């Protein structure tokens, strides 16, 4: 579990985001939503130790800022939104996910190779194993980086817009993979720009917005999708619109955005 208390983070002494209190449980999918530039990615970067902060961010009861990179990598994996086309094969990239568990030699054991193979199979990139990241599409590259994060076998996984660049079919597959990982006890924390999708796939939501008189963003609400449905004014403050649950069979998502009434819709 990741716990945040009285935390303020930012860049070069410029506060960007404040969070009074938030919990990110293991075994659950937590979706972080908010307007562009609200600090969603900054929150992930603060947890990962890439952004300085005041207050407390603990991972399994240990303060994140006091951990070594290797200690943190054994507990959390991080997949940023931009996946660079580095000169590695897909297999080499996914193997990097095992480095936190290896010694100085960084020689993969048979167990490590099995984990890498399984991660590539889960994300449908096995057929790309021998190709370099520069030779594959952006969507394929995104899935390769996801495989690396899975191979890391951390207790918590941070993902910044994990379905960016993916077609509808692979978006659904990625979400199914993440739900399956959560079912196995891994905590999934991800930013999402598609609000109906966030409500559909998340067990828990974190809403980031900005109070009128404040230059920094704030975590304004946390809760299950059903709990957030009863906080429409806060939701509108964070994403500029309301949302309702739908009862229409066959839809890919269970919610729709609305500007007017927030009554539940259906046939």
mmCIF file of N, CA and C in Angstrom, residues 90 97 101 167 181 246:
data_model
loop_
_atom_site.group_PDB
_atom_site.id
_atom_site.type_symbol
_atom_site.label_atom_id
_atom_site.label_comp_id
_atom_site.label_asym_id
_atom_site.label_seq_id
_atom_site.Cartn_x
_atom_site.Cartn_y
_atom_site.Cartn_z
ATOM 1 N N UNK A 90 13.236 -5.676 -28.156
ATOM 2 C CA UNK A 90 12.126 -5.799 -27.213
ATOM 3 C C UNK A 90 12.507 -6.734 -26.072
ATOM 4 N N UNK A 97 13.531 -5.089 -16.800
ATOM 5 C CA UNK A 97 12.626 -5.136 -15.666
ATOM 6 C C UNK A 97 13.122 -6.021 -14.536
ATOM 7 N N UNK A 101 16.345 -7.075 -9.307
ATOM 8 C CA UNK A 101 16.440 -8.343 -8.580
ATOM 9 C C UNK A 101 17.777 -9.045 -8.808
ATOM 10 N N UNK A 167 -4.596 0.802 -30.200
ATOM 11 C CA UNK A 167 -5.908 0.684 -30.818
ATOM 12 C C UNK A 167 -6.898 0.144 -29.783
ATOM 13 N N UNK A 181 -3.676 -8.403 -12.913
ATOM 14 C CA UNK A 181 -2.573 -8.179 -11.972
ATOM 15 C C UNK A 181 -3.101 -7.719 -10.616
ATOM 16 N N UNK A 246 -24.565 4.316 -17.054
ATOM 17 C CA UNK A 246 -25.535 3.921 -18.070
ATOM 18 C C UNK A 246 -25.945 2.473 -17.856
#
